[in-house]
Coordinates of C-alpha atoms in Angstrom, one line a residue:
M185 CA -86.3 108.1 96.1
P186 CA -82.7 110.1 95.9
P187 CA -80.1 108.9 98.5
L188 CA -80.0 110.5 101.8
L189 CA -76.1 110.8 101.9
L190 CA -74.4 112.1 98.7
A191 CA -71.1 110.9 100.3
A192 CA -70.2 108.8 103.3
L193 CA -68.0 110.8 105.9
S194 CA -65.9 109.0 108.7
P195 CA -67.3 108.9 112.2
N196 CA -64.7 111.3 113.4
A197 CA -65.3 113.9 110.3
L198 CA -69.1 113.6 111.4
L199 CA -68.5 114.0 115.1
G200 CA -66.0 117.0 114.1
L201 CA -68.6 118.8 112.0
A202 CA -71.2 118.4 114.6
L203 CA -68.9 120.2 117.2
V204 CA -68.4 122.8 114.8
A205 CA -72.0 123.3 114.5
I206 CA -72.5 123.4 118.1
I207 CA -69.7 125.9 118.4
L208 CA -71.4 128.2 115.8
L209 CA -75.0 128.0 117.5
V210 CA -73.5 129.0 120.5
L211 CA -71.6 132.0 119.0
L212 CA -74.6 133.0 117.0
I213 CA -77.1 132.8 120.3
A214 CA -74.6 134.0 122.8
H215 CA -72.0 136.4 121.3
F216 CA -73.8 137.7 118.1
R217 CA -77.3 137.5 119.7
C218 CA -79.0 136.2 117.1
N219 CA -82.7 135.0 117.3
A220 CA -82.5 131.3 118.5
I221 CA -84.9 130.1 115.9
V222 CA -83.0 131.7 113.2
A223 CA -79.8 130.4 114.5
L224 CA -81.0 126.7 114.8
T225 CA -82.5 126.3 111.6
L226 CA -79.5 128.0 109.8
I227 CA -77.1 125.8 111.3
S228 CA -79.4 122.7 110.9
L229 CA -79.4 123.2 107.1
L230 CA -75.6 124.0 107.0
L231 CA -74.8 120.8 109.1
G232 CA -76.7 118.5 107.0
L233 CA -75.0 120.1 103.4
A234 CA -71.7 120.0 105.2
T235 CA -72.0 116.1 106.3
G236 CA -72.9 115.3 102.9
M237 CA -76.6 114.9 103.0
N238 CA -78.6 115.1 99.7
P239 CA -79.4 118.7 99.1
A240 CA -83.2 118.0 98.8
K241 CA -83.2 116.0 102.1
V242 CA -81.6 118.7 104.1
A243 CA -84.8 120.7 104.1
E244 CA -87.0 117.8 104.3
S245 CA -85.1 116.2 107.2
F246 CA -85.5 119.6 109.1
G247 CA -89.4 120.1 108.5
A248 CA -89.8 116.5 109.4
G249 CA -88.3 117.1 112.8
V250 CA -90.2 120.5 113.3
A251 CA -93.4 118.7 112.4
T252 CA -92.5 115.6 114.6
T253 CA -91.7 117.9 117.7
L254 CA -94.6 120.1 117.3
G255 CA -97.2 117.3 116.6
S256 CA -96.2 115.9 120.1
L257 CA -95.8 119.2 122.1
A258 CA -97.8 122.3 120.4
M259 CA -101.3 121.2 122.0
I260 CA -99.7 120.1 125.4
I261 CA -98.0 123.4 125.6
G262 CA -100.9 125.4 124.7
L263 CA -103.5 123.7 127.0
G264 CA -100.9 123.9 129.6
T265 CA -100.4 127.7 129.3
I266 CA -104.3 128.2 129.4
L267 CA -104.6 126.1 132.7
G268 CA -101.9 128.4 134.1
K269 CA -103.5 131.5 133.3
M270 CA -107.0 130.1 134.9
L271 CA -105.0 129.0 138.0
A272 CA -103.5 132.5 138.1
E273 CA -106.9 134.6 137.6
S274 CA -108.8 132.5 139.8
G275 CA -106.5 133.1 142.7
A276 CA -105.9 129.3 143.3
A277 CA -102.3 129.7 143.3
H278 CA -102.6 132.1 146.4
V279 CA -105.0 129.7 147.8
I280 CA -102.7 126.7 147.7
A281 CA -99.7 128.8 148.8
M282 CA -101.5 130.3 151.9
R283 CA -103.1 126.8 153.0
L284 CA -99.4 125.2 153.0
T285 CA -98.0 128.2 154.6
T286 CA -100.8 127.8 157.4
L287 CA -100.1 124.1 157.6
F288 CA -96.3 124.7 158.0
G289 CA -96.1 127.5 160.4
K290 CA -93.9 130.6 160.4
E291 CA -90.6 128.9 161.0
R292 CA -91.2 126.6 158.1
L293 CA -92.3 129.0 155.6
D294 CA -89.3 128.2 153.3
Y295 CA -90.7 124.5 153.3
A296 CA -94.3 125.6 152.5
I297 CA -93.1 127.7 149.7
M298 CA -90.8 125.0 148.1
L299 CA -93.6 122.7 148.5
S300 CA -96.1 125.3 146.8
A301 CA -93.6 125.8 143.9
F302 CA -93.1 122.3 143.2
V303 CA -96.6 121.4 143.0
I304 CA -97.8 124.5 141.3
G305 CA -94.6 123.8 139.0
V306 CA -95.9 120.7 137.5
S307 CA -98.6 122.7 135.5
V308 CA -97.0 126.0 134.7
F309 CA -93.7 127.3 133.2
F310 CA -90.9 128.3 135.2
Q311 CA -91.4 132.1 134.5
V312 CA -95.1 131.9 135.0
G313 CA -94.6 130.2 138.2
I314 CA -92.2 132.7 139.5
V315 CA -94.8 135.6 138.8
L316 CA -97.5 133.8 140.3
L317 CA -96.0 133.1 143.7
G318 CA -93.3 135.8 143.7
P319 CA -96.0 138.3 145.1
V320 CA -96.9 136.0 148.0
V321 CA -93.2 135.6 148.9
F322 CA -92.5 139.4 148.9
A323 CA -95.6 139.5 151.3
L324 CA -94.9 136.7 153.5
A325 CA -91.3 138.0 153.9
R326 CA -92.6 141.7 155.0
E327 CA -95.3 140.3 157.3
T328 CA -93.0 137.9 159.0
K329 CA -89.7 139.9 158.8
T330 CA -88.2 136.8 156.9
P331 CA -85.1 137.7 154.8
I332 CA -86.5 137.3 151.0
L333 CA -83.7 134.9 149.7
R334 CA -84.8 132.3 152.5
L335 CA -88.2 132.3 150.7
G336 CA -87.0 133.1 147.4
L337 CA -84.5 130.4 146.6
P338 CA -87.0 127.7 147.8
L339 CA -89.4 129.1 145.2
A340 CA -86.8 129.1 142.5
A341 CA -85.7 125.4 143.5
G342 CA -89.2 124.0 143.6
M343 CA -90.1 125.6 140.3
S344 CA -86.9 124.6 138.3
T345 CA -87.1 121.2 139.7
A346 CA -90.5 120.8 138.2
H347 CA -89.6 122.3 135.1
G348 CA -86.6 120.7 134.5
L349 CA -87.8 117.0 135.3
I350 CA -91.7 116.7 135.2
P351 CA -93.8 116.4 131.9
P352 CA -95.6 118.0 130.2
H353 CA -92.9 120.6 130.7
P354 CA -91.4 121.2 126.9
G355 CA -87.8 119.5 127.9
P356 CA -88.8 116.5 129.4
M357 CA -91.7 116.0 126.6
A358 CA -89.3 116.3 123.6
A359 CA -86.9 113.9 125.1
I360 CA -89.8 111.6 125.8
G361 CA -91.0 112.0 122.4
L362 CA -87.4 111.2 120.6
L363 CA -86.5 108.3 122.9
H364 CA -90.2 106.9 122.9
A365 CA -90.0 106.8 126.7
N366 CA -93.2 106.2 128.7
V367 CA -95.0 109.4 130.1
G368 CA -96.6 108.0 133.2
K369 CA -93.5 106.3 134.3
T370 CA -91.3 109.5 133.7
I371 CA -93.9 111.5 135.8
A372 CA -93.8 108.6 138.5
W373 CA -90.2 108.8 138.9
S374 CA -90.0 112.4 138.7
V375 CA -92.8 113.5 141.1
F376 CA -92.4 110.6 143.7
V377 CA -88.6 109.6 143.9
V378 CA -86.5 112.3 142.1
G379 CA -87.9 115.7 142.4
P380 CA -89.2 116.0 146.3
P381 CA -85.4 115.2 147.9
V382 CA -84.0 117.6 145.0
A383 CA -86.3 120.4 145.8
L384 CA -85.9 119.7 149.7
L385 CA -82.2 119.7 149.5
M386 CA -81.9 122.8 147.1
G387 CA -84.5 124.8 148.5
P388 CA -85.2 125.4 152.2
L389 CA -81.6 123.4 153.1
L390 CA -79.5 125.3 150.8
G391 CA -81.5 128.5 151.2
R392 CA -80.8 128.7 155.0
W393 CA -77.1 128.1 154.2
V394 CA -76.9 130.8 151.3
T395 CA -79.2 133.3 152.9
P396 CA -76.7 134.6 155.7
R397 CA -73.8 134.7 153.2
V398 CA -75.6 137.1 150.6
P399 CA -77.3 139.7 152.6
L400 CA -80.2 141.2 150.4
E401 CA -82.9 143.7 151.0
I402 CA -86.3 143.8 149.6
G403 CA -86.5 145.1 146.3
G404 CA -86.6 144.4 142.6
L405 CA -89.7 143.9 140.4
G406 CA -91.2 141.6 142.4
A407 CA -91.5 143.9 145.2
T408 CA -93.8 146.1 143.1
A409 CA -95.3 143.2 141.2
G410 CA -99.1 143.0 141.4
A411 CA -100.7 139.8 141.2
V412 CA -104.3 140.6 142.0
P413 CA -106.4 137.8 140.6
S414 CA -109.7 138.8 138.4
A415 CA -112.1 136.2 139.9
S416 CA -114.4 137.9 142.6
R417 CA -114.5 134.7 144.8
R418 CA -111.3 132.1 145.5
P419 CA -111.7 128.3 144.9
G420 CA -111.2 126.0 147.8
F421 CA -107.8 124.5 148.5
G422 CA -109.0 120.9 147.6
I423 CA -110.6 121.6 144.2
S424 CA -107.5 124.0 143.2
L425 CA -105.2 121.2 144.2
F426 CA -106.9 118.7 142.5
T427 CA -107.5 120.8 139.3
M428 CA -103.8 121.7 139.0
L429 CA -102.8 117.9 139.4
L430 CA -105.6 116.4 137.3
P431 CA -103.3 116.1 134.0
V432 CA -100.7 114.3 136.0
L433 CA -103.1 112.0 137.8
L434 CA -104.7 111.1 134.2
M435 CA -101.2 110.3 132.6
V436 CA -99.9 108.4 135.5
S437 CA -103.3 106.0 135.5
T438 CA -102.3 105.2 131.9
T439 CA -99.4 103.5 133.4
I440 CA -101.1 101.9 136.2
A441 CA -104.0 100.4 133.7
D442 CA -100.9 99.2 131.4
V443 CA -99.6 97.3 134.3
Q444 CA -102.4 96.1 136.0
L445 CA -105.1 95.1 133.0
A446 CA -104.5 92.9 130.3
E447 CA -103.9 94.3 126.6
G448 CA -107.5 94.7 124.8
N449 CA -109.4 95.1 128.0
A450 CA -111.9 98.2 127.4
L451 CA -110.9 99.8 130.8
R452 CA -107.3 99.8 129.6
S453 CA -108.1 101.4 126.4
W454 CA -110.2 104.2 127.9
A455 CA -107.2 104.6 130.4
D456 CA -104.7 105.1 127.6
F457 CA -107.1 107.5 126.1
V458 CA -107.7 109.9 128.6
G459 CA -103.9 109.5 130.1
A460 CA -102.9 110.5 126.5
P461 CA -101.0 113.9 127.2
T462 CA -103.3 116.3 125.0
V463 CA -106.3 114.7 126.2
A464 CA -105.3 114.8 130.0
M465 CA -104.4 118.5 129.4
L466 CA -107.7 119.2 127.5
I467 CA -109.8 117.5 130.5
A468 CA -108.1 119.6 133.0
V469 CA -108.6 122.7 131.1
L470 CA -112.3 122.0 130.7
V471 CA -112.4 121.3 134.4
S472 CA -110.7 124.7 135.0
F473 CA -113.5 126.5 133.0
W474 CA -115.9 125.7 135.9
T475 CA -113.4 125.2 139.0
F476 CA -111.2 128.2 138.3
G477 CA -113.9 130.2 136.2
K478 CA -117.6 130.1 136.5
N479 CA -117.2 128.5 140.1
C480 CA -115.3 131.8 140.9
G481 CA -117.5 134.3 139.5
L482 CA -116.0 134.7 135.9
N483 CA -118.1 134.8 133.0
R484 CA -117.8 133.2 129.7
A485 CA -116.4 136.4 128.2
E486 CA -113.5 136.7 130.7
I487 CA -112.8 132.8 130.5
L488 CA -112.5 133.2 126.5
K489 CA -110.2 136.4 127.0
F490 CA -107.9 134.8 129.5
S491 CA -107.8 131.7 127.1
E492 CA -107.1 133.4 124.1
E493 CA -104.4 136.3 125.5
C494 CA -102.2 134.0 127.4
L495 CA -101.2 132.1 124.1
A496 CA -99.4 134.8 122.3
P497 CA -96.3 134.6 124.4
V498 CA -96.2 130.6 123.8
A499 CA -95.6 131.3 120.0
S500 CA -91.8 131.9 120.6
V501 CA -91.2 129.1 122.9
L502 CA -93.2 126.7 120.5
L503 CA -90.8 127.7 117.5
V504 CA -87.6 127.5 119.3
I505 CA -88.5 123.8 120.4
A506 CA -89.6 123.2 117.0
A507 CA -86.4 124.2 115.6
G508 CA -84.6 122.4 118.1
G509 CA -86.5 119.5 116.9
G510 CA -85.6 120.0 113.3
F511 CA -81.8 120.4 114.4
S512 CA -82.2 117.0 116.3
K513 CA -83.6 115.3 113.0
V514 CA -80.6 116.6 110.9
L515 CA -78.1 115.3 113.7
I516 CA -79.8 111.9 113.3
Q517 CA -80.3 111.7 109.5
S518 CA -76.6 112.8 108.8
G519 CA -75.0 110.2 111.0
V520 CA -74.0 112.1 113.9
G521 CA -75.8 110.3 116.4
E522 CA -74.7 106.7 115.2
A523 CA -71.1 108.1 115.3
L524 CA -71.5 109.4 118.8
H525 CA -73.0 105.9 119.8
G526 CA -69.6 104.3 118.7
V527 CA -67.8 107.0 120.5
Q528 CA -69.6 106.3 123.7
D529 CA -69.2 102.7 123.5
S530 CA -65.2 102.9 123.2
L531 CA -65.4 105.3 126.2
H532 CA -67.6 103.2 128.2
V533 CA -69.6 106.1 129.6
P534 CA -72.6 104.9 131.3
P535 CA -75.6 106.2 129.2
L536 CA -77.4 107.8 131.7
L537 CA -74.2 110.1 133.0
A538 CA -73.5 110.6 129.0
G539 CA -77.1 112.1 128.6
W540 CA -76.3 114.2 131.5
I541 CA -73.1 115.4 130.3
L542 CA -74.3 116.1 126.9
A543 CA -77.3 118.3 128.2
G544 CA -75.2 120.2 130.8
L545 CA -72.6 120.9 128.2
M546 CA -75.4 122.4 125.8
R547 CA -76.8 124.3 128.7
I548 CA -73.4 125.8 129.8
A549 CA -73.1 126.9 126.0
I550 CA -76.7 128.0 125.0
G551 CA -78.7 128.6 128.0
S552 CA -81.8 127.3 127.0
A553 CA -82.7 124.2 128.9
T554 CA -85.3 122.9 126.2
V555 CA -82.7 123.2 123.4
S556 CA -80.2 121.4 125.5
V557 CA -82.6 118.5 126.4
T558 CA -83.7 118.2 122.7
T559 CA -80.3 118.3 121.3
A560 CA -78.9 115.6 123.9
A561 CA -82.0 113.5 123.2
A562 CA -81.0 113.5 119.6
L563 CA -77.6 112.5 120.0
M564 CA -78.5 109.7 122.5
V565 CA -81.2 108.1 120.3
E566 CA -78.9 105.6 118.6
T567 CA -77.2 104.7 121.9
V568 CA -80.8 104.0 123.4
N569 CA -81.9 102.1 120.2
A570 CA -78.7 99.9 120.3
D571 CA -79.3 99.2 123.9
P572 CA -82.8 97.6 125.3
T573 CA -81.4 97.7 128.6
I574 CA -81.3 101.3 129.1
N575 CA -84.0 103.0 131.3
R576 CA -85.5 105.6 128.9
E577 CA -87.5 107.3 131.8
L578 CA -84.5 107.9 133.9
L579 CA -82.3 108.9 130.8
V580 CA -85.1 111.6 130.2
L581 CA -84.8 112.7 133.8
A582 CA -80.8 112.8 133.5
M583 CA -81.1 115.3 130.4
G584 CA -83.5 117.4 132.2
A585 CA -81.1 117.7 135.0
G586 CA -78.2 118.2 132.9
S587 CA -80.1 121.0 131.4
L588 CA -80.6 122.9 134.5
I589 CA -76.6 123.1 135.5
L590 CA -74.7 126.4 135.7
S591 CA -77.2 128.9 134.7
H592 CA -75.6 132.2 133.7
V593 CA -75.7 135.4 131.6
N594 CA -76.9 133.2 128.4
D595 CA -80.0 132.0 130.3
G596 CA -83.2 134.0 130.2
G597 CA -84.2 132.4 133.8
F598 CA -80.9 134.0 135.3
W599 CA -82.1 137.3 134.1
L600 CA -85.6 136.8 135.4
V601 CA -84.4 136.0 138.7
K602 CA -81.8 138.7 138.8
E603 CA -84.4 141.4 138.1
Y604 CA -87.3 140.0 140.2
F605 CA -85.4 139.9 143.4
G606 CA -83.3 143.0 142.6
M607 CA -80.0 141.0 142.8
T608 CA -76.5 142.1 141.4
I609 CA -74.8 139.7 138.4
A610 CA -72.5 138.3 141.2
Q611 CA -75.3 137.8 144.1
T612 CA -77.3 136.1 141.4
L613 CA -74.3 133.9 140.5
K614 CA -74.0 133.0 144.3
T615 CA -77.3 132.1 144.7
W616 CA -79.5 131.3 141.7
T617 CA -76.7 129.7 139.8
V618 CA -75.8 127.8 143.0
V619 CA -79.1 126.4 143.5
E620 CA -79.5 125.5 139.6
T621 CA -76.2 123.6 139.8
G622 CA -77.3 121.9 142.7
V623 CA -80.5 120.7 141.4
A624 CA -78.6 119.3 138.4
C625 CA -75.8 117.5 140.6
S626 CA -78.1 116.0 143.5
S627 CA -80.6 114.9 140.8
I628 CA -78.0 112.8 138.7
I629 CA -76.7 111.4 142.0
I630 CA -80.1 110.1 142.7
I631 CA -80.9 108.9 139.3
M632 CA -77.6 106.8 139.3
I633 CA -78.4 105.4 142.7
V634 CA -81.8 104.4 141.6
N635 CA -80.8 103.0 138.4
A636 CA -78.3 100.8 140.0
F637 CA -80.8 99.3 142.0
L638 CA -83.2 98.5 138.8

């Protein structure tokens, strides 16, 4: 086989080339408005050639990264999208939101919205969740005369926290695959330890402080957005909650079985099977065809239509993630990861904080949370492999938190929130950007505290 590298560059030269590559990537995406897929592919190939990789291996390495990333994520994201669509068309999202609102009462509507967003955000993309619950938020704001930001910011905080920290969302799943972290443990840490206090602090509590300081009338796309479910009947609250959380429950069961049962035990083997992310998502989707489909009056043709039409928008997401995986593979194969590991050792930066910083810098520069996590994870691979004491699951969460920091004009989520709630750029920076930065910073504080006690 031809050598992977034609010439060995010094660690400083490799890091310099990587820095130039990232700067060029930022310029292409943010300044020249180049398609992220094209930019990532181009910069990956140029970086490989510039670092002295054998030309025959550059494209091969990029393709291997694409294949590895898609192999672990494509089915999960596709099936998750179908589950989210069934959640919307059946009216289950409204059922959950309204029940929690009833339980919490008018004075604590913001807590109900935050909890609804966090729970629903486990199974749906951030953008989908905003569209699902947005009409409920506007309706409640009108009926109760509550300022729209007092309900809108908890919605955004709950959704964003779930999207950035909890598998099976693309960013955390990509990092889990690259670092070989445990899915169930990552879910457990994010759902039960890190996520809830972060969403509480940056949702209702921060929202109550921000709302009087940024006056905003009801307006924007959300004020007129329709979210009328297609089903003739609504599912019950219990079955809605169970179906939506089923994939998470199955994945967590795998971790419990691995801890409690001996290796080779038949029950443990079956738990590992049903708790595999793809299998867990498939089971949840099949269950949803009954609980959110047939049980709610949808026929087979309607279920087929919804499960097919929702997949088209996912293609661009998958391709960006795949290109990010290719870029990550080239970074590793060119020796950049090993060089970064050496620098980190000399600077004595704690690995969890290093991952958070790397993901945060990429987020500020590029905007995409998923690309930020994927790139940061690739840069941390050598460090993790060299130090078995690093908690890989907490590192995944640290990078997921970093990928949320300082959302601004190069982030699609920034524009979605701005237009949906009818804010100016200044108002969005004072509200949404503050919430995102708060989620990132409070998350890493909690993660570092937890890691100190482990």
